[in-house]
């Protein structure tokens, strides 16, 4: 029901910034809770940030708090991840994910990969030291 396409990844040196975008096709984007996940080489896919339907509630994992900011523009069917003060350990493939929900809230399940049923193909972020 929705297709997700990430963009904005690339090479950046430590301390730099990138803004990832996730463009969604579909007519009910505002009905979807959205999340960002990342997966480094040999690692499990891990939660990065989530945002409620309206954008009114956000949550970021501890390792990125104060550096990354998730946001969304429902009029543009797009969710963003602004990444500042990037570190080499942020190197990973970043994925956006979506699941329709009836609540405009962040719940514990929203931080788990298994919650989402739509995924983008990912965009590579490489942070050099």
Coordinates of C-alpha atoms in Angstrom, one line a residue:
X1 CA 0.0 0.0 0.0
X2 CA 3.0 2.3 0.4
X3 CA 6.4 2.3 -1.3
X4 CA 9.4 4.0 0.4
X5 CA 12.5 5.3 -1.2
X6 CA 15.4 6.6 0.9
X7 CA 17.9 9.2 -0.4
X8 CA 20.6 11.5 0.9
X9 CA 23.2 9.0 2.0
X10 CA 26.8 9.3 1.1
X11 CA 30.3 9.9 2.3
X12 CA 30.9 12.4 5.0
X13 CA 33.8 13.1 7.4
X14 CA 33.4 12.9 11.1
X15 CA 31.6 15.9 12.6
X16 CA 29.7 16.6 9.4
X17 CA 26.0 16.4 8.6
X18 CA 23.6 14.7 6.3
X19 CA 19.9 14.8 5.9
X20 CA 18.2 11.6 4.8
X21 CA 14.9 11.7 3.1
X22 CA 12.3 8.9 2.8
X23 CA 9.7 9.6 0.1
X24 CA 6.5 7.6 0.2
X25 CA 4.1 6.8 -2.5
X26 CA 0.6 6.4 -1.5
X27 CA -2.4 8.3 -0.5
X28 CA -2.5 7.8 3.3
X29 CA 0.9 8.7 4.4
X30 CA -0.4 10.6 7.4
X31 CA -1.9 7.4 8.7
X32 CA 1.5 5.8 9.1
X33 CA 3.9 5.8 12.0
X34 CA 7.4 6.1 10.6
X35 CA 10.7 4.9 11.8
X36 CA 14.4 5.0 10.9
X37 CA 16.6 2.0 11.4
X38 CA 20.2 1.3 10.5
X39 CA 22.3 -1.8 10.0
X40 CA 26.1 -1.8 10.1
X41 CA 28.3 -4.6 8.7
X42 CA 27.8 -7.8 10.7
X43 CA 25.2 -6.2 13.0
X44 CA 21.5 -6.5 13.6
X45 CA 19.2 -3.9 12.3
X46 CA 18.8 -1.4 15.1
X47 CA 16.3 1.3 15.9
X48 CA 17.3 4.9 15.4
X49 CA 14.2 7.1 15.6
X50 CA 10.4 7.0 15.3
X51 CA 7.7 9.6 14.7
X52 CA 4.0 9.6 15.2
X53 CA 1.4 10.1 12.5
X54 CA 1.2 13.8 12.8
X55 CA 4.8 14.4 13.8
X56 CA 3.8 15.5 17.3
X57 CA 5.7 12.8 19.1
X58 CA 9.2 11.6 18.4
X59 CA 11.6 9.3 20.0
X60 CA 15.4 8.8 19.4
X61 CA 17.6 6.1 20.6
X62 CA 20.2 7.1 23.2
X63 CA 23.2 6.9 20.9
X64 CA 21.8 9.6 18.6
X65 CA 19.9 11.9 21.0
X66 CA 21.1 15.4 20.6
X67 CA 22.6 14.7 17.2
X68 CA 19.8 13.2 15.0
X69 CA 16.4 14.6 14.5
X70 CA 13.5 12.8 12.9
X71 CA 10.7 14.9 11.3
X72 CA 8.0 14.6 8.7
X73 CA 6.1 16.7 6.2
X74 CA 2.9 14.9 5.5
X75 CA 2.0 17.4 2.8
X76 CA 5.1 16.1 0.9
X77 CA 4.7 12.4 1.9
X78 CA 8.3 12.6 3.3
X79 CA 10.0 11.7 6.5
X80 CA 13.5 13.1 7.3
X81 CA 16.4 12.2 9.4
X82 CA 18.7 15.2 10.1
X83 CA 22.1 13.8 11.2
X84 CA 24.6 16.2 12.8
X85 CA 27.9 15.6 14.5
X86 CA 28.3 12.3 12.6
X87 CA 30.7 9.7 14.0
X88 CA 32.4 6.8 12.3
X89 CA 30.1 4.4 14.4
X90 CA 27.1 5.9 12.6
X91 CA 28.3 4.2 9.4
X92 CA 25.5 1.9 8.3
X93 CA 22.8 1.4 5.8
X94 CA 19.8 3.4 6.9
X95 CA 16.3 2.3 6.3
X96 CA 12.9 3.9 6.7
X97 CA 9.9 1.9 7.7
X98 CA 6.2 2.4 7.9
X99 CA 3.1 0.9 9.4
X100 CA -0.4 2.2 9.4
X101 CA -1.7 2.9 12.9
X102 CA -4.8 4.2 14.4
X103 CA -3.0 6.1 17.2
X104 CA -1.0 9.3 16.9
X105 CA 1.5 8.2 19.4
X106 CA 4.8 6.4 20.0
X107 CA 4.3 3.1 21.7
X108 CA 7.0 0.5 22.6
X109 CA 6.3 -1.6 19.5
X110 CA 7.1 1.4 17.3
X111 CA 10.8 1.0 18.2
X112 CA 10.9 -2.6 17.1
X113 CA 11.7 -3.6 13.5
X114 CA 9.1 -6.4 13.6
X115 CA 6.4 -3.8 14.1
X116 CA 6.8 -2.4 10.6
X117 CA 5.5 -4.0 7.4
X118 CA 6.8 -1.6 4.8
X119 CA 10.5 -0.9 4.3
X120 CA 12.6 1.1 1.9
X121 CA 15.7 -0.4 0.3
X122 CA 18.1 1.6 2.3
X123 CA 20.7 4.3 1.7
X124 CA 24.4 4.0 2.7
X125 CA 25.9 6.4 5.1
X126 CA 29.7 6.2 5.5
X127 CA 31.4 8.5 8.0
X128 CA 35.2 8.7 7.7
X129 CA 37.5 9.4 10.6

